[in-house]
PDB file of N, CA and C in Angstrom:
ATOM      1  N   UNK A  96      -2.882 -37.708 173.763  1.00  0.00           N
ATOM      2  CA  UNK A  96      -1.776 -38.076 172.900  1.00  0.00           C
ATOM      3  C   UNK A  96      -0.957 -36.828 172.568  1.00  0.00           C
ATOM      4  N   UNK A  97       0.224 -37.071 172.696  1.00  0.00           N
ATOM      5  CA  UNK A  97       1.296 -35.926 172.252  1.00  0.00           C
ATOM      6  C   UNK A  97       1.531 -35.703 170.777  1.00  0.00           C
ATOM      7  N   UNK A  98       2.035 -34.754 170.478  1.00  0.00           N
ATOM      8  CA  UNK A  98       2.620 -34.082 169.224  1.00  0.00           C
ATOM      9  C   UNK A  98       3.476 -33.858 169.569  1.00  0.00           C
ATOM     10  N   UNK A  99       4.467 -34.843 168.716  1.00  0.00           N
ATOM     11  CA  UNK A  99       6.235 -34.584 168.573  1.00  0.00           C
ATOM     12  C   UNK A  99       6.750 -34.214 167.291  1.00  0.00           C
ATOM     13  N   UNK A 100       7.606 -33.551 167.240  1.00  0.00           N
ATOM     14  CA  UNK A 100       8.045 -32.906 166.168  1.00  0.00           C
ATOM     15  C   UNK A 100       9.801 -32.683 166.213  1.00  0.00           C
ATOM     16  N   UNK A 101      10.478 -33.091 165.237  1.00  0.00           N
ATOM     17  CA  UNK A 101      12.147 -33.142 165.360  1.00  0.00           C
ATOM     18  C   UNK A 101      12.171 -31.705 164.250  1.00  0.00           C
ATOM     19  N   UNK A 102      13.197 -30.886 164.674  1.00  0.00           N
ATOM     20  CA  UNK A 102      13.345 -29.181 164.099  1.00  0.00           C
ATOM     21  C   UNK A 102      14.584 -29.163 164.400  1.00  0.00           C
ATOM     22  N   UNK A 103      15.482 -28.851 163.116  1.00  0.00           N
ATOM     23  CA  UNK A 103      16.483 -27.912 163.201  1.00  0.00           C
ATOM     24  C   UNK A 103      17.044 -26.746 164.129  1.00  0.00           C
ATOM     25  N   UNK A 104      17.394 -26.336 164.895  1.00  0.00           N
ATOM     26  CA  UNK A 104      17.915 -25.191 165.647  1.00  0.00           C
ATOM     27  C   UNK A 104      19.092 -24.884 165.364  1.00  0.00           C
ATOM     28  N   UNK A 105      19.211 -24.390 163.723  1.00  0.00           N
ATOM     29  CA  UNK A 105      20.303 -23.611 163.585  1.00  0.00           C
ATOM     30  C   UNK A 105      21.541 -22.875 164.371  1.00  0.00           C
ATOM     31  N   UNK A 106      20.871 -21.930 165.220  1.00  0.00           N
ATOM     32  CA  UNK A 106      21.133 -20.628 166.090  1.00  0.00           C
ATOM     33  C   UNK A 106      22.210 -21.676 166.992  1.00  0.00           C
ATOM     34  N   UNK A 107      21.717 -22.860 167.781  1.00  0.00           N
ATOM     35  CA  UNK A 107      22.479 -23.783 168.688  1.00  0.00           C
ATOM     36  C   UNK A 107      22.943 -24.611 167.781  1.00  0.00           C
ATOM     37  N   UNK A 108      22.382 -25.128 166.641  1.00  0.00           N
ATOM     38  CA  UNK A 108      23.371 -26.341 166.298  1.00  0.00           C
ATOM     39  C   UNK A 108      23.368 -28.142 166.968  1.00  0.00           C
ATOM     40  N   UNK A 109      21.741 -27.469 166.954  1.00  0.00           N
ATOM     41  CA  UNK A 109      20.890 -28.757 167.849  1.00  0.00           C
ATOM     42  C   UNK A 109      19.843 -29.443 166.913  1.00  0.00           C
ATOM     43  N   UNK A 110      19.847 -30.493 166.580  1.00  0.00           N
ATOM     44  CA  UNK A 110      17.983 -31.046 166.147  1.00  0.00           C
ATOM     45  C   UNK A 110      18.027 -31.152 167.795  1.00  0.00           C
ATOM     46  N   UNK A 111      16.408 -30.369 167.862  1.00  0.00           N
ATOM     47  CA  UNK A 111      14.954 -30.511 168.877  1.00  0.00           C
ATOM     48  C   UNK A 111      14.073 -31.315 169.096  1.00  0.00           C
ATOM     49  N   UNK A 112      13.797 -32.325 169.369  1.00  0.00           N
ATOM     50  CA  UNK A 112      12.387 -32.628 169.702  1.00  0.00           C
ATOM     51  C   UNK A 112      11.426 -32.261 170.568  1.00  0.00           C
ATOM     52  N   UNK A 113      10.216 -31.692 170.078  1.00  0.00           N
ATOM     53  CA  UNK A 113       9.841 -30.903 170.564  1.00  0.00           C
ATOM     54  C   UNK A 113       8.144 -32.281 170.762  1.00  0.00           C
ATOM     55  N   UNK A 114       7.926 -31.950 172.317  1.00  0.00           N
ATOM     56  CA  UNK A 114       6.307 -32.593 172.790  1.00  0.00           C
ATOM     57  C   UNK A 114       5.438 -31.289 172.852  1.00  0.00           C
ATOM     58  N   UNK A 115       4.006 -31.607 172.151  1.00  0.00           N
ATOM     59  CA  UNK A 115       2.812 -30.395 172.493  1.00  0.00           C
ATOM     60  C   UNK A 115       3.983 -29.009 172.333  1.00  0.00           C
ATOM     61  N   UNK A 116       5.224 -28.908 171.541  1.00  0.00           N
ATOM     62  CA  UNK A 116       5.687 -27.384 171.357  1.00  0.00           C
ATOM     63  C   UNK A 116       6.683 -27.227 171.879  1.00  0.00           C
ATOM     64  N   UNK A 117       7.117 -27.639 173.369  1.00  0.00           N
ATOM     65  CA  UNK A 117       7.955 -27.608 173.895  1.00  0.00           C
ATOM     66  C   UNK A 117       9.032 -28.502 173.640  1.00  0.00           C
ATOM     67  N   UNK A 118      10.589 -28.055 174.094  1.00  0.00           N
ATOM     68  CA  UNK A 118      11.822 -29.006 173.635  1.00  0.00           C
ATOM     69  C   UNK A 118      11.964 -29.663 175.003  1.00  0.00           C
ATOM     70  N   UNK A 119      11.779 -31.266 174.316  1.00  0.00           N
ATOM     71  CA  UNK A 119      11.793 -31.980 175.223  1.00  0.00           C
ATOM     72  C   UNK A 119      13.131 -32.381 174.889  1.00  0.00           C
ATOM     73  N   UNK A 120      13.960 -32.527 174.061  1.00  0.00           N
ATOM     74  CA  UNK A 120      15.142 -33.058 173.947  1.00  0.00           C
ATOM     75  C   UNK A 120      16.080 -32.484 173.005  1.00  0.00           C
ATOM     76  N   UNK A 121      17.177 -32.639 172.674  1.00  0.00           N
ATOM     77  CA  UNK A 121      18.041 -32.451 171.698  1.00  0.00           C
ATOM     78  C   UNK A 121      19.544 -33.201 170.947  1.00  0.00           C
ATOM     79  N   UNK A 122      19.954 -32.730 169.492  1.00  0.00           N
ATOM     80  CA  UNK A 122      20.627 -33.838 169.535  1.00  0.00           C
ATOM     81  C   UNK A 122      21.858 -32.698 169.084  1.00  0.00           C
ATOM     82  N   UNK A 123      23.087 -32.143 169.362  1.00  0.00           N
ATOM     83  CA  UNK A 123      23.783 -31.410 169.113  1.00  0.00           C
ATOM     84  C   UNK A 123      24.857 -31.407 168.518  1.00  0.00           C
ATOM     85  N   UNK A 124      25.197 -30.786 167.670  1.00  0.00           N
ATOM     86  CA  UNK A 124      26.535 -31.013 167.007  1.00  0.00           C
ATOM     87  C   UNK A 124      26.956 -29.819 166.480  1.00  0.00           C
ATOM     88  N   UNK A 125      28.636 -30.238 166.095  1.00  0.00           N
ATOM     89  CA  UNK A 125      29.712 -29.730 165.629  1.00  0.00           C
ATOM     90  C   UNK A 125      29.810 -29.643 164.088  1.00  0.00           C
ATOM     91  N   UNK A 126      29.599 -28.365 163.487  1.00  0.00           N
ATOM     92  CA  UNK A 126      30.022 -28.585 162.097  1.00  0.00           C
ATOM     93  C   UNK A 126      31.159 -28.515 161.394  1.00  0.00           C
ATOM     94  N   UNK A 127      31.639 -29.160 161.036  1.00  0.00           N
ATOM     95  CA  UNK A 127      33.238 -29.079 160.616  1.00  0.00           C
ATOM     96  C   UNK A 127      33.220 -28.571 159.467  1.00  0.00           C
ATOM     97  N   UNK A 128      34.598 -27.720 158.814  1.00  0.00           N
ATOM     98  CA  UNK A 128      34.579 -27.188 157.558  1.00  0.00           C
ATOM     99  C   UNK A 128      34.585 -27.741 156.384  1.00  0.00           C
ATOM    100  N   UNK A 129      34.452 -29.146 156.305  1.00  0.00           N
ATOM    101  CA  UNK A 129      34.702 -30.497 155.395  1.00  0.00           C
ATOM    102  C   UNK A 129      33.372 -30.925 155.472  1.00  0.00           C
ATOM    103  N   UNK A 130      32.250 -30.182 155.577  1.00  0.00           N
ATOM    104  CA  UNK A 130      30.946 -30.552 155.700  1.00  0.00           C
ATOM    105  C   UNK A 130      30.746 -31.893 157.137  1.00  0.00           C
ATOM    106  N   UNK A 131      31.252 -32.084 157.924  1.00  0.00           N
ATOM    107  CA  UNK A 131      31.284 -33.034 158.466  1.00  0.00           C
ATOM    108  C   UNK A 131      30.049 -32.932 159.986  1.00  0.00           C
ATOM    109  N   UNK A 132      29.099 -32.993 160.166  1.00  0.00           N
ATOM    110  CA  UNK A 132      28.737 -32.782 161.290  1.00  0.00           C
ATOM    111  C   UNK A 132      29.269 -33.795 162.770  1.00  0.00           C
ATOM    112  N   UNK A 133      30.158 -33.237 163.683  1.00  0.00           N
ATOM    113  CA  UNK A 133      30.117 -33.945 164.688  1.00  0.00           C
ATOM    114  C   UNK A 133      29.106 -33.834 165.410  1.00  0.00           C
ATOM    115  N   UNK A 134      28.261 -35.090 165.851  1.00  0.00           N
ATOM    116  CA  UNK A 134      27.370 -35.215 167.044  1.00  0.00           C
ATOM    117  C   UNK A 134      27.804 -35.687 168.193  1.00  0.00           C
ATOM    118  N   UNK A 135      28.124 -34.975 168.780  1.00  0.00           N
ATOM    119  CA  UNK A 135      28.498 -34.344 170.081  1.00  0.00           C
ATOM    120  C   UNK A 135      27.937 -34.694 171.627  1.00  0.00           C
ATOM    121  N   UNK A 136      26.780 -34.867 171.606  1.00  0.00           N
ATOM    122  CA  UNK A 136      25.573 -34.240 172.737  1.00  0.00           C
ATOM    123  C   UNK A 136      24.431 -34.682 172.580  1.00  0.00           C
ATOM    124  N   UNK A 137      23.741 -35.643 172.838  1.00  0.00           N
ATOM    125  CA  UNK A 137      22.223 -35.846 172.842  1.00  0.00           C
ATOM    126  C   UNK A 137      21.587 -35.694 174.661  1.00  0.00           C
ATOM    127  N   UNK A 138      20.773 -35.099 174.744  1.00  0.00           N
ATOM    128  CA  UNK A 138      19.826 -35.094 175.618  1.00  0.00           C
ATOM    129  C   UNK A 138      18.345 -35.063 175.229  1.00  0.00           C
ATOM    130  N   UNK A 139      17.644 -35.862 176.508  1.00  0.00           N
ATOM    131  CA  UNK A 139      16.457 -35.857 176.904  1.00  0.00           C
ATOM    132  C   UNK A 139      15.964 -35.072 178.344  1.00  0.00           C
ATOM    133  N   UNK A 140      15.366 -34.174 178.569  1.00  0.00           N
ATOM    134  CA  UNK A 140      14.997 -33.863 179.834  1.00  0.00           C
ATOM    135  C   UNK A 140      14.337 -34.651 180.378  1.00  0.00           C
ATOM    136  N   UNK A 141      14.791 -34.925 181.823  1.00  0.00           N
ATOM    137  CA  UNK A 141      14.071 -35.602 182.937  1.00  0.00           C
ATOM    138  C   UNK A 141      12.693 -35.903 182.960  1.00  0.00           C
ATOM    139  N   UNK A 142      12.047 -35.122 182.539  1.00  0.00           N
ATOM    140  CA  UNK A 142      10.572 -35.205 182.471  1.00  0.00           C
ATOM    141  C   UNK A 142       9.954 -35.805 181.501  1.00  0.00           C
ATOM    142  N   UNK A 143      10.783 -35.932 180.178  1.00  0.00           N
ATOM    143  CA  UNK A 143      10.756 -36.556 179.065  1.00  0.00           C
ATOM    144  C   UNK A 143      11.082 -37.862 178.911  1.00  0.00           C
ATOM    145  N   UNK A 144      11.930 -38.627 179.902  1.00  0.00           N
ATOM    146  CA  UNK A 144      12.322 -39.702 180.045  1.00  0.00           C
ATOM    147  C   UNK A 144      11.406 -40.931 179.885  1.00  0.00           C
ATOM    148  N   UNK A 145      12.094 -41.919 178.826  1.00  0.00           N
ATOM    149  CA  UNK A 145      11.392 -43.035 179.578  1.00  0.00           C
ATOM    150  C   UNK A 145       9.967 -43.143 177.967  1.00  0.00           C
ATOM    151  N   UNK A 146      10.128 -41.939 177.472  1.00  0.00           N
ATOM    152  CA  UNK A 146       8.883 -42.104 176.518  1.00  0.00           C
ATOM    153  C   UNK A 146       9.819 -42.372 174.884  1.00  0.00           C
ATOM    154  N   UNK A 147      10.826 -42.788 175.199  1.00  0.00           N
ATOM    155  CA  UNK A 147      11.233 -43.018 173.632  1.00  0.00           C
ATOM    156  C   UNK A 147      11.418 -42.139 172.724  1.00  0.00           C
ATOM    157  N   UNK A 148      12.077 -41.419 173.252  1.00  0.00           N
ATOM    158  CA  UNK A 148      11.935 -39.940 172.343  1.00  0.00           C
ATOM    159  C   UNK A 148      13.309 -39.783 171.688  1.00  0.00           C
ATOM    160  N   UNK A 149      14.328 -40.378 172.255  1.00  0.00           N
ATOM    161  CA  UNK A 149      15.754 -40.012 171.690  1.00  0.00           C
ATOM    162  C   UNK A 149      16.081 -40.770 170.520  1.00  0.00           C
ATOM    163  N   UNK A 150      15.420 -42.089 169.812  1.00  0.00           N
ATOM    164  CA  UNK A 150      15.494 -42.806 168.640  1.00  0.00           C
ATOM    165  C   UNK A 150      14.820 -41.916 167.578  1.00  0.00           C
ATOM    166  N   UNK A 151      13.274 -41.311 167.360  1.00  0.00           N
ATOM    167  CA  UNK A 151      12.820 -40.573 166.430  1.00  0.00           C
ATOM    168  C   UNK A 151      13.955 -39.344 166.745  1.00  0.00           C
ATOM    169  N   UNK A 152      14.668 -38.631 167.469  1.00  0.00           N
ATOM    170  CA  UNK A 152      15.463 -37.279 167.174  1.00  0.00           C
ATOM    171  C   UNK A 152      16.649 -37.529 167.064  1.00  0.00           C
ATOM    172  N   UNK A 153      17.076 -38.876 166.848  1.00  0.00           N
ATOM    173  CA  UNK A 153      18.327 -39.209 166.284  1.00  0.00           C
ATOM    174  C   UNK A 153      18.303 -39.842 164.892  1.00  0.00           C
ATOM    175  N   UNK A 154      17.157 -40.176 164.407  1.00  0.00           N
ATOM    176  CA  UNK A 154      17.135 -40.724 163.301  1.00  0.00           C
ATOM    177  C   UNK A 154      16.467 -39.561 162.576  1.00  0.00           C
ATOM    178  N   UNK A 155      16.069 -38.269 162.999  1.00  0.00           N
ATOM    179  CA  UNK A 155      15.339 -37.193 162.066  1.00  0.00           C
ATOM    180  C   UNK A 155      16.728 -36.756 161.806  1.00  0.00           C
ATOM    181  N   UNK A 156      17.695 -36.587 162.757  1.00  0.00           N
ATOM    182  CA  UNK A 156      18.524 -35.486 162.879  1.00  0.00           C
ATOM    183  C   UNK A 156      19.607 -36.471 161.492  1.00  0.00           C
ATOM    184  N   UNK A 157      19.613 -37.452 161.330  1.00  0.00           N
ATOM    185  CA  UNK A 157      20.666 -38.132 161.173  1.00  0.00           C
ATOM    186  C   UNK A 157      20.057 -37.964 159.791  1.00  0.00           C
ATOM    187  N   UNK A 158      18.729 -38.422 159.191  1.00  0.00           N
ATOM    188  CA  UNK A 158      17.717 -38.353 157.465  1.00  0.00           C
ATOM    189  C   UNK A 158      18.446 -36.978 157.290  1.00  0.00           C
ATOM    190  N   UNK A 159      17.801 -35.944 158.241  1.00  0.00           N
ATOM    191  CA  UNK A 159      18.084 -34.413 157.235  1.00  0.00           C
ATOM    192  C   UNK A 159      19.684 -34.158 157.199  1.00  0.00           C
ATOM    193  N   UNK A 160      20.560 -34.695 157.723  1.00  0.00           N
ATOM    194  CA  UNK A 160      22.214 -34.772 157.500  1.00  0.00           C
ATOM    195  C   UNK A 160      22.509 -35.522 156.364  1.00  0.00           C
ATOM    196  N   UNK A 161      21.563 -36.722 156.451  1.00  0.00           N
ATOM    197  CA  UNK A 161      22.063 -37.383 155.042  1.00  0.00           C
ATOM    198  C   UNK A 161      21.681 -36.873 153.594  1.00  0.00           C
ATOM    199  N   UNK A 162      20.193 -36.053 153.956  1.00  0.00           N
ATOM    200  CA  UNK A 162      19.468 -35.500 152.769  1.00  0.00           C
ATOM    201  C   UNK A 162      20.225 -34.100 152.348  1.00  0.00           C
ATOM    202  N   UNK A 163      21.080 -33.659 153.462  1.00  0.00           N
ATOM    203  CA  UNK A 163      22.283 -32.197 152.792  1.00  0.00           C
ATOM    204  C   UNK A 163      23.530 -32.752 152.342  1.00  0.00           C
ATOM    205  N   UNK A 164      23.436 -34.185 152.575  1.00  0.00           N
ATOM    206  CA  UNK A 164      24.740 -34.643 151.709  1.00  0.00           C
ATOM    207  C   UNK A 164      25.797 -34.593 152.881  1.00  0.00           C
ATOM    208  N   UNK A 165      25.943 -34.582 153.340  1.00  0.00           N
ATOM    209  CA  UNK A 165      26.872 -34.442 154.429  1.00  0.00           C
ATOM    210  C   UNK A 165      27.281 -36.097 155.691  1.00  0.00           C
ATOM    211  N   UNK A 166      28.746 -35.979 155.976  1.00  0.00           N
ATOM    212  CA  UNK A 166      28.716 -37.301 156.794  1.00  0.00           C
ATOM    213  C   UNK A 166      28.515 -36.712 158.638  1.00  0.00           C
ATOM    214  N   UNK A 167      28.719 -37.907 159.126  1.00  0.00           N
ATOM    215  CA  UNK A 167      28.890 -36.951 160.952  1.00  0.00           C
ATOM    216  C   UNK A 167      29.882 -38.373 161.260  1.00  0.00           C
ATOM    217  N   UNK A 168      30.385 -37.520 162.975  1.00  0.00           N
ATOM    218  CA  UNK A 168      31.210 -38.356 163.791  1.00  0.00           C
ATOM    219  C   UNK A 168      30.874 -38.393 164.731  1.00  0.00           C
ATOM    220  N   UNK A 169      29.875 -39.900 165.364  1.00  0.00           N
ATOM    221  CA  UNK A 169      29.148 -40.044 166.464  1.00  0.00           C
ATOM    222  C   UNK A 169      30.104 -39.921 167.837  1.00  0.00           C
ATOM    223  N   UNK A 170      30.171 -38.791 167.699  1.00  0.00           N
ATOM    224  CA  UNK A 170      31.158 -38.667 169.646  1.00  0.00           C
ATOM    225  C   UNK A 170      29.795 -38.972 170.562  1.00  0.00           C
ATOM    226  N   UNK A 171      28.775 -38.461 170.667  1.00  0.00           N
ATOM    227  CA  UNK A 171      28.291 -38.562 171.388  1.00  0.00           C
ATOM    228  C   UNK A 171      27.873 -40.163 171.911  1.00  0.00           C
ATOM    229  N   UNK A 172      27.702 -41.242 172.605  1.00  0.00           N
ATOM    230  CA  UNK A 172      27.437 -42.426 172.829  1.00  0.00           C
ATOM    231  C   UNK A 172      25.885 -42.678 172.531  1.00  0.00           C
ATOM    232  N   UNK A 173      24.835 -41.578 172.669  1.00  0.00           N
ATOM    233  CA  UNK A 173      23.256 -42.049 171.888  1.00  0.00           C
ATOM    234  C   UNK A 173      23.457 -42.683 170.669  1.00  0.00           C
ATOM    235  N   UNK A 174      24.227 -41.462 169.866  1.00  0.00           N
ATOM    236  CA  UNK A 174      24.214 -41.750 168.404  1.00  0.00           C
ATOM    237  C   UNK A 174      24.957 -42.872 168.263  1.00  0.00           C
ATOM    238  N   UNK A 175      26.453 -43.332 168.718  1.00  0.00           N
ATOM    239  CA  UNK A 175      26.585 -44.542 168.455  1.00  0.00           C
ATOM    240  C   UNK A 175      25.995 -45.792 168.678  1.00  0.00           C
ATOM    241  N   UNK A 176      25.375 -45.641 169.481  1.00  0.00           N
ATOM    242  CA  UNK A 176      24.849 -46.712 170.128  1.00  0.00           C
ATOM    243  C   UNK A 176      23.683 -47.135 169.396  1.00  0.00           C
ATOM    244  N   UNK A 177      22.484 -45.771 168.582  1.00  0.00           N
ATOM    245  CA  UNK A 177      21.570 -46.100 167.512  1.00  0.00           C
ATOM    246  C   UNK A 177      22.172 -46.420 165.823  1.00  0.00           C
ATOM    247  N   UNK A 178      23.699 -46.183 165.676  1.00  0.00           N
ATOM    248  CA  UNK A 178      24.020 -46.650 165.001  1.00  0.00           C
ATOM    249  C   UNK A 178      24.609 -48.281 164.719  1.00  0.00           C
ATOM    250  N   UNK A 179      24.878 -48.798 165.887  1.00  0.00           N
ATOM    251  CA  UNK A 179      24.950 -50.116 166.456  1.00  0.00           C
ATOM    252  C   UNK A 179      23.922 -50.718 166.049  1.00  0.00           C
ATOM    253  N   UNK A 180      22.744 -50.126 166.481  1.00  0.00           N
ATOM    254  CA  UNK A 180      21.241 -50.913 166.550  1.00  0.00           C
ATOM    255  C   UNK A 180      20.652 -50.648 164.792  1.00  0.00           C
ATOM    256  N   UNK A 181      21.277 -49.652 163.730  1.00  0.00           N
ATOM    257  CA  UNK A 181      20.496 -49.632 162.425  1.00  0.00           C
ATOM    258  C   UNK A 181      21.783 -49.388 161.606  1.00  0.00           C
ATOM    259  N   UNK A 182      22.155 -50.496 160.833  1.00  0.00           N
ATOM    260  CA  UNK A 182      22.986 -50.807 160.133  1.00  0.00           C
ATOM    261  C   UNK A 182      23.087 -49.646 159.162  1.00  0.00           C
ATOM    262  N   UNK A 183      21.723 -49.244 158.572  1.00  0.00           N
ATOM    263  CA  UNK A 183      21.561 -48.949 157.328  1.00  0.00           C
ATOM    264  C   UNK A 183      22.128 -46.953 157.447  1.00  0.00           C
ATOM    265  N   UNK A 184      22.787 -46.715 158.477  1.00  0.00           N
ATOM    266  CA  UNK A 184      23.222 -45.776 158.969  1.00  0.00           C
ATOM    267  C   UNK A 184      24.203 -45.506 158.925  1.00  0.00           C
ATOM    268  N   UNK A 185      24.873 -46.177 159.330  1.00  0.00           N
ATOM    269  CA  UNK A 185      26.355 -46.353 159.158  1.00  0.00           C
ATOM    270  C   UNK A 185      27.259 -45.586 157.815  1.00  0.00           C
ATOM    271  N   UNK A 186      26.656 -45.382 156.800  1.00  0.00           N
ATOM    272  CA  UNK A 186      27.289 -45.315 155.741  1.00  0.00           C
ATOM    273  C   UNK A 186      27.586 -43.298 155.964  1.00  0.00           C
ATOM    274  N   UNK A 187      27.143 -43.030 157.097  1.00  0.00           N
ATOM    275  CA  UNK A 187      27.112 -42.047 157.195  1.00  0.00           C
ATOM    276  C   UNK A 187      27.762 -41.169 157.947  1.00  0.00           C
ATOM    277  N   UNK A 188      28.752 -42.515 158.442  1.00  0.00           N
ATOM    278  CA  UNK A 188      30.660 -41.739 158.963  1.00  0.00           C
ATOM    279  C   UNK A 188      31.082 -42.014 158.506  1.00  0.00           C
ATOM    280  N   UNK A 189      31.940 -40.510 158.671  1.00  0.00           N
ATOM    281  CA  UNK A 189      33.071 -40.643 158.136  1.00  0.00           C
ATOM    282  C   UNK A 189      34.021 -40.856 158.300  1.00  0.00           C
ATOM    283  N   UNK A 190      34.690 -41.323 157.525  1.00  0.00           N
ATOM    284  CA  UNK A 190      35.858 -42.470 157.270  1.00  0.00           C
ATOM    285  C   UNK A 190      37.100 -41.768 157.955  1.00  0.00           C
TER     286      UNK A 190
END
């Protein structure tokens, strides 16, 4: 059984998900000066595929955005598309 873990990466401007340590995926964004995070960019590596990994690092990435108070603008199509699928999310673009 794996150990997954969703982490901040400041330095890039990525939440990580990380399997057994390693970054198996990421979810990337744009910070705007209006506190706004654009999410931009989600990936999964190839090898990572297929195990469900991009819903827990879009919904970590999306809790600790909401828990700094801050909204985002799903450019990227993951994030919209998990915002499609969990209503209770939504409240968290901005307008």
């Amino acid at each position: 059984m794996s150990d997954n873990q969703v982490k901040l990466n400041e330095g890039l401007s990525r939440y990580e998900i990380l399997v057994d340590g390693q970054v198996a995926g990421f979810a990337a964004f744009r910070e705007n000066v209006d506190g706004v995070r654009d999410f931009n960019h989600t990936v999964v590596q190839p090898e990572y595929r297929g195990q469900g990994l991009s819903t827990p690092l879009i919904q970590e990435a999306l809790d600790a955005t909401r828990t700094e108070g801050k909204k985002i603008i799903p450019t990227c199509s993951a994030v919209e598309h998990f915002l499609g699928k969990n209503e209770n999310y939504r409240d968290l673009v901005a307008q």
